[in-house]
PDB file of C-alpha atoms in Angstrom:
ATOM      1  CA  MET A   1     -20.185  23.233 -34.703  1.00 69.00           C
ATOM      2  CA  LYS A   2     -16.615  24.650 -34.010  1.00 72.00           C
ATOM      3  CA  THR A   3     -18.009  27.810 -36.075  1.00 81.00           C
ATOM      4  CA  LEU A   4     -19.708  28.467 -32.542  1.00 82.00           C
ATOM      5  CA  LEU A   5     -16.429  27.949 -30.760  1.00 80.00           C
ATOM      6  CA  LEU A   6     -15.553  31.654 -32.463  1.00 83.00           C
ATOM      7  CA  ILE A   7     -18.506  33.078 -29.916  1.00 87.00           C
ATOM      8  CA  PRO A   8     -16.404  33.805 -26.955  1.00 86.00           C
ATOM      9  CA  LEU A   9     -13.799  35.425 -29.056  1.00 85.00           C
ATOM     10  CA  LEU A  10     -16.329  38.543 -28.717  1.00 87.00           C
ATOM     11  CA  MET A  11     -15.189  38.529 -24.755  1.00 89.00           C
ATOM     12  CA  ILE A  12     -12.341  39.752 -25.663  1.00 91.00           C
ATOM     13  CA  PRO A  13     -13.742  43.208 -26.890  1.00 93.00           C
ATOM     14  CA  TYR A  14     -14.641  43.684 -23.389  1.00 91.00           C
ATOM     15  CA  LEU A  15     -11.702  42.886 -21.445  1.00 91.00           C
ATOM     16  CA  VAL A  16      -9.706  45.880 -23.801  1.00 92.00           C
ATOM     17  CA  TYR A  17     -11.837  47.667 -22.802  1.00 92.00           C
ATOM     18  CA  MET A  18     -12.204  47.579 -19.272  1.00 91.00           C
ATOM     19  CA  ARG A  19      -8.080  47.382 -19.525  1.00 90.00           C
ATOM     20  CA  ILE A  20      -8.045  50.422 -21.227  1.00 92.00           C
ATOM     21  CA  ARG A  21     -10.528  52.216 -19.174  1.00 90.00           C
ATOM     22  CA  TYR A  22     -10.238  51.334 -15.593  1.00 87.00           C
ATOM     23  CA  GLY A  23      -6.761  49.284 -16.041  1.00 88.00           C
ATOM     24  CA  MET A  24      -6.131  45.448 -14.435  1.00 86.00           C
ATOM     25  CA  THR A  25      -8.439  44.198 -12.080  1.00 85.00           C
ATOM     26  CA  VAL A  26      -8.059  41.698  -9.798  1.00 86.00           C
ATOM     27  CA  SER A  27     -10.975  39.388 -12.083  1.00 86.00           C
ATOM     28  CA  ILE A  28     -13.234  39.447 -14.793  1.00 87.00           C
ATOM     29  CA  SER A  29     -15.918  39.841 -13.049  1.00 85.00           C
ATOM     30  CA  ALA A  30     -14.045  42.822 -10.137  1.00 83.00           C
ATOM     31  CA  THR A  31     -14.376  44.967 -13.702  1.00 85.00           C
ATOM     32  CA  ALA A  32     -17.967  44.873 -13.148  1.00 82.00           C
ATOM     33  CA  LYS A  33     -17.577  47.100  -9.645  1.00 82.00           C
ATOM     34  CA  HIS A  34     -16.129  49.751 -12.231  1.00 83.00           C
ATOM     35  CA  HIS A  35     -19.307  50.294 -14.452  1.00 83.00           C
ATOM     36  CA  THR A  36     -20.125  53.110 -15.011  1.00 84.00           C
ATOM     37  CA  SER A  37     -23.055  53.247 -17.279  1.00 87.00           C
ATOM     38  CA  ILE A  38     -26.713  50.006 -17.556  1.00 89.00           C
ATOM     39  CA  TRP A  39     -24.554  49.226 -21.333  1.00 92.00           C
ATOM     40  CA  GLU A  40     -21.352  48.014 -19.698  1.00 89.00           C
ATOM     41  CA  SER A  41     -23.264  46.004 -16.640  1.00 88.00           C
ATOM     42  CA  VAL A  42     -24.935  44.389 -19.951  1.00 91.00           C
ATOM     43  CA  TRP A  43     -21.295  43.944 -21.999  1.00 92.00           C
ATOM     44  CA  PHE A  44     -20.570  42.272 -18.716  1.00 90.00           C
ATOM     45  CA  SER A  45     -23.485  40.018 -18.784  1.00 91.00           C
ATOM     46  CA  LEU A  46     -23.331  39.176 -22.389  1.00 92.00           C
ATOM     47  CA  SER A  47     -19.564  38.962 -22.914  1.00 92.00           C
ATOM     48  CA  LEU A  48     -20.164  35.909 -19.969  1.00 92.00           C
ATOM     49  CA  TRP A  49     -22.974  34.261 -21.964  1.00 93.00           C
ATOM     50  CA  ALA A  50     -21.212  34.672 -25.172  1.00 93.00           C
ATOM     51  CA  VAL A  51     -18.880  31.909 -23.822  1.00 92.00           C
ATOM     52  CA  GLY A  52     -21.548  29.915 -20.990  1.00 92.00           C
ATOM     53  CA  ILE A  53     -24.179  29.042 -24.473  1.00 92.00           C
ATOM     54  CA  PRO A  54     -21.341  28.205 -27.263  1.00 91.00           C
ATOM     55  CA  LEU A  55     -20.339  25.975 -24.382  1.00 88.00           C
ATOM     56  CA  MET A  56     -23.691  24.308 -23.527  1.00 89.00           C
ATOM     57  CA  LEU A  57     -24.430  23.833 -26.946  1.00 88.00           C
ATOM     58  CA  VAL A  58     -21.200  22.907 -27.984  1.00 85.00           C
ATOM     59  CA  GLY A  59     -21.238  19.930 -25.850  1.00 82.00           C
ATOM     60  CA  PHE A  60     -24.773  18.962 -26.190  1.00 79.00           C
ATOM     61  CA  VAL A  61     -23.903  18.268 -29.648  1.00 82.00           C
ATOM     62  CA  LEU A  62     -20.909  16.482 -29.578  1.00 77.00           C
ATOM     63  CA  SER A  63     -21.435  14.388 -25.624  1.00 72.00           C
ATOM     64  CA  ASN A  64     -22.360  11.735 -25.476  1.00 68.00           C
ATOM     65  CA  PRO A  65     -25.551  11.869 -23.394  1.00 62.00           C
ATOM     66  CA  GLU A  66     -24.858   9.521 -20.441  1.00 68.00           C
ATOM     67  CA  GLN A  67     -21.771  10.780 -20.624  1.00 75.00           C
ATOM     68  CA  THR A  68     -21.076  14.492 -19.951  1.00 79.00           C
ATOM     69  CA  LEU A  69     -24.322  16.382 -21.383  1.00 83.00           C
ATOM     70  CA  VAL A  70     -25.884  17.573 -17.389  1.00 88.00           C
ATOM     71  CA  LEU A  71     -21.361  18.686 -16.989  1.00 89.00           C
ATOM     72  CA  TRP A  72     -21.876  20.324 -20.553  1.00 89.00           C
ATOM     73  CA  LEU A  73     -24.829  21.923 -19.328  1.00 91.00           C
ATOM     74  CA  LEU A  74     -23.712  22.650 -15.972  1.00 92.00           C
ATOM     75  CA  ALA A  75     -20.241  24.535 -16.879  1.00 93.00           C
ATOM     76  CA  GLY A  76     -22.161  27.020 -19.553  1.00 93.00           C
ATOM     77  CA  GLY A  77     -24.775  27.826 -17.150  1.00 93.00           C
ATOM     78  CA  LEU A  78     -22.453  28.374 -14.326  1.00 93.00           C
ATOM     79  CA  ILE A  79     -21.335  30.221 -16.252  1.00 93.00           C
ATOM     80  CA  CYS A  80     -23.297  32.535 -17.703  1.00 92.00           C
ATOM     81  CA  LEU A  81     -25.058  32.738 -13.987  1.00 90.00           C
ATOM     82  CA  ILE A  82     -21.762  34.622 -13.312  1.00 88.00           C
ATOM     83  CA  GLY A  83     -22.796  37.471 -15.753  1.00 85.00           C
ATOM     84  CA  ALA A  84     -25.996  36.858 -14.344  1.00 84.00           C
ATOM     85  CA  ALA A  85     -24.629  38.003 -10.447  1.00 78.00           C
ATOM     86  CA  GLN A  86     -22.847  40.784 -11.438  1.00 80.00           C
ATOM     87  CA  VAL A  87     -22.470  43.023  -7.884  1.00 76.00           C
ATOM     88  CA  PHE A  88     -21.364  40.053  -5.830  1.00 76.00           C
ATOM     89  CA  TRP A  89     -18.946  42.686  -3.984  1.00 71.00           C
ATOM     90  CA  ARG A  90     -22.113  43.161  -1.968  1.00 74.00           C
ATOM     91  CA  GLY A  91     -22.226  39.957  -0.116  1.00 75.00           C
ATOM     92  CA  GLY A  92     -25.245  37.803   0.749  1.00 79.00           C
ATOM     93  CA  MET A  93     -26.925  35.563  -2.342  1.00 83.00           C
ATOM     94  CA  GLU A  94     -25.137  37.600  -5.528  1.00 80.00           C
ATOM     95  CA  TYR A  95     -21.476  36.736  -3.855  1.00 82.00           C
ATOM     96  CA  LYS A  96     -23.172  32.666  -2.774  1.00 85.00           C
ATOM     97  CA  ALA A  97     -24.204  32.357  -6.964  1.00 85.00           C
ATOM     98  CA  HIS A  98     -21.264  33.960  -7.970  1.00 83.00           C
ATOM     99  CA  MET A  99     -18.865  32.531  -6.173  1.00 85.00           C
ATOM    100  CA  ILE A 100     -20.660  28.644  -7.053  1.00 89.00           C
ATOM    101  CA  GLY A 101     -21.004  30.120 -10.887  1.00 89.00           C
ATOM    102  CA  SER A 102     -17.439  30.532 -10.692  1.00 89.00           C
ATOM    103  CA  TYR A 103     -16.093  27.423  -9.230  1.00 90.00           C
ATOM    104  CA  GLY A 104     -18.534  25.556 -10.427  1.00 93.00           C
ATOM    105  CA  GLY A 105     -18.484  26.744 -14.078  1.00 92.00           C
ATOM    106  CA  ILE A 106     -14.553  25.944 -14.616  1.00 92.00           C
ATOM    107  CA  GLY A 107     -14.095  22.513 -13.236  1.00 92.00           C
ATOM    108  CA  SER A 108     -17.124  20.853 -14.148  1.00 92.00           C
ATOM    109  CA  GLY A 109     -15.918  22.907 -16.926  1.00 90.00           C
ATOM    110  CA  MET A 110     -12.233  20.979 -16.810  1.00 91.00           C
ATOM    111  CA  LEU A 111     -13.910  16.861 -16.172  1.00 91.00           C
ATOM    112  CA  ALA A 112     -16.664  17.736 -18.799  1.00 88.00           C
ATOM    113  CA  LEU A 113     -13.726  17.783 -21.143  1.00 87.00           C
ATOM    114  CA  LEU A 114     -11.719  15.419 -18.961  1.00 86.00           C
ATOM    115  CA  LEU A 115     -14.365  13.043 -19.185  1.00 85.00           C
ATOM    116  CA  HIS A 116     -15.249  13.300 -22.607  1.00 79.00           C
ATOM    117  CA  CYS A 117     -12.616  14.290 -25.137  1.00 76.00           C
ATOM    118  CA  THR A 118     -10.230  11.947 -24.253  1.00 74.00           C
ATOM    119  CA  SER A 119      -7.241  12.514 -27.201  1.00 81.00           C
ATOM    120  CA  PHE A 120      -3.666  13.295 -26.092  1.00 87.00           C
ATOM    121  CA  VAL A 121      -4.110  17.612 -27.242  1.00 86.00           C
ATOM    122  CA  THR A 122      -7.218  17.997 -24.460  1.00 86.00           C
ATOM    123  CA  VAL A 123      -5.200  15.471 -21.839  1.00 89.00           C
ATOM    124  CA  ALA A 124      -2.032  18.003 -22.114  1.00 91.00           C
ATOM    125  CA  LEU A 125      -4.235  21.480 -22.799  1.00 91.00           C
ATOM    126  CA  VAL A 126      -5.992  20.316 -19.409  1.00 91.00           C
ATOM    127  CA  GLY A 127      -2.731  19.122 -18.065  1.00 91.00           C
ATOM    128  CA  LEU A 128      -1.223  22.661 -18.248  1.00 93.00           C
ATOM    129  CA  PHE A 129      -4.420  24.173 -16.800  1.00 92.00           C
ATOM    130  CA  ALA A 130      -3.928  22.468 -13.877  1.00 92.00           C
ATOM    131  CA  VAL A 131      -0.894  23.639 -13.582  1.00 91.00           C
ATOM    132  CA  PHE A 132      -0.942  26.716 -14.271  1.00 91.00           C
ATOM    133  CA  THR A 133      -3.343  27.072 -11.856  1.00 90.00           C
ATOM    134  CA  ALA A 134      -2.115  25.174  -8.732  1.00 89.00           C
ATOM    135  CA  VAL A 135       1.682  27.557  -9.477  1.00 87.00           C
ATOM    136  CA  GLN A 136      -1.092  30.536  -9.364  1.00 86.00           C
ATOM    137  CA  MET A 137      -3.561  29.059  -6.038  1.00 86.00           C
ATOM    138  CA  LEU A 138      -0.986  27.374  -4.480  1.00 83.00           C
ATOM    139  CA  PRO A 139       0.703  29.782  -1.119  1.00 80.00           C
ATOM    140  CA  ILE A 140       3.716  27.726  -2.029  1.00 75.00           C
ATOM    141  CA  SER A 141       6.402  30.350  -1.607  1.00 71.00           C
ATOM    142  CA  LYS A 142       9.264  28.999  -3.600  1.00 73.00           C
ATOM    143  CA  MET A 143       6.647  28.977  -6.739  1.00 73.00           C
ATOM    144  CA  ASP A 144       6.437  33.125  -5.824  1.00 76.00           C
ATOM    145  CA  LYS A 145       8.759  34.482  -8.622  1.00 76.00           C
ATOM    146  CA  TYR A 146       6.181  31.766 -11.654  1.00 78.00           C
ATOM    147  CA  LYS A 147       2.895  34.001 -10.478  1.00 78.00           C
ATOM    148  CA  LEU A 148       0.975  36.539 -12.294  1.00 79.00           C
ATOM    149  CA  ASN A 149       0.068  40.436 -10.984  1.00 80.00           C
ATOM    150  CA  ASN A 150      -3.498  39.307 -10.792  1.00 83.00           C
ATOM    151  CA  ARG A 151      -3.686  35.767 -11.106  1.00 85.00           C
ATOM    152  CA  ILE A 152      -7.485  34.870 -11.280  1.00 87.00           C
ATOM    153  CA  TYR A 153      -8.122  37.140 -13.758  1.00 88.00           C
ATOM    154  CA  TRP A 154      -5.095  34.937 -15.688  1.00 90.00           C
ATOM    155  CA  VAL A 155      -6.387  31.728 -14.995  1.00 90.00           C
ATOM    156  CA  GLU A 156     -10.270  33.028 -15.831  1.00 90.00           C
ATOM    157  CA  VAL A 157      -8.535  33.517 -19.224  1.00 91.00           C
ATOM    158  CA  ALA A 158      -6.649  30.076 -19.478  1.00 92.00           C
ATOM    159  CA  ALA A 159     -10.160  28.304 -18.099  1.00 92.00           C
ATOM    160  CA  ILE A 160     -11.924  29.793 -20.498  1.00 90.00           C
ATOM    161  CA  ALA A 161      -9.132  29.627 -23.994  1.00 90.00           C
ATOM    162  CA  THR A 162      -8.154  25.807 -22.997  1.00 91.00           C
ATOM    163  CA  ALA A 163     -12.000  24.833 -23.043  1.00 88.00           C
ATOM    164  CA  GLN A 164     -12.419  26.943 -26.397  1.00 86.00           C
ATOM    165  CA  LEU A 165      -8.726  24.918 -27.621  1.00 87.00           C
ATOM    166  CA  ALA A 166      -9.651  21.332 -25.662  1.00 85.00           C
ATOM    167  CA  LEU A 167     -13.633  21.903 -27.935  1.00 83.00           C
ATOM    168  CA  TYR A 168     -12.174  22.669 -30.551  1.00 82.00           C
ATOM    169  CA  PHE A 169      -9.389  20.723 -31.561  1.00 81.00           C
ATOM    170  CA  LYS A 170     -11.534  17.229 -30.406  1.00 74.00           C
TER     171      LYS A 170
END
């Protein structure tokens, strides 16, 4: 089952390609704004589905149905929704679906990790992710020297890495 956790690595070639072709973007989703062909759009969706679907499957197999199954399915499904709502910058329903998928997918995934995998490694990974996210997102001037350019992008990458590593080491 842990081999399913290697599938999200398929997102790395997409991110490298987009970085080389269009430069660094504000977020992973913002790369969709630069797509010039249908194949880049399809690749974007498939890359996010390669993260969301294994998350649902591994969570489904590893979870106790009464505790975290819904959170795993919600996390993976909402991440897949991001891939389906690519043109979020146009506003309207696409924007709402995309933002619900982004915040809901990351939030429910981290909550499922904390409730399901209570090992020291998992708690440490989720704790480091929480600290990293707080440093990047909170408007505290003393933290400015620790903030990365394109911080949303790096928070998204950190969320994916945290979930994959925590499930792998469970």
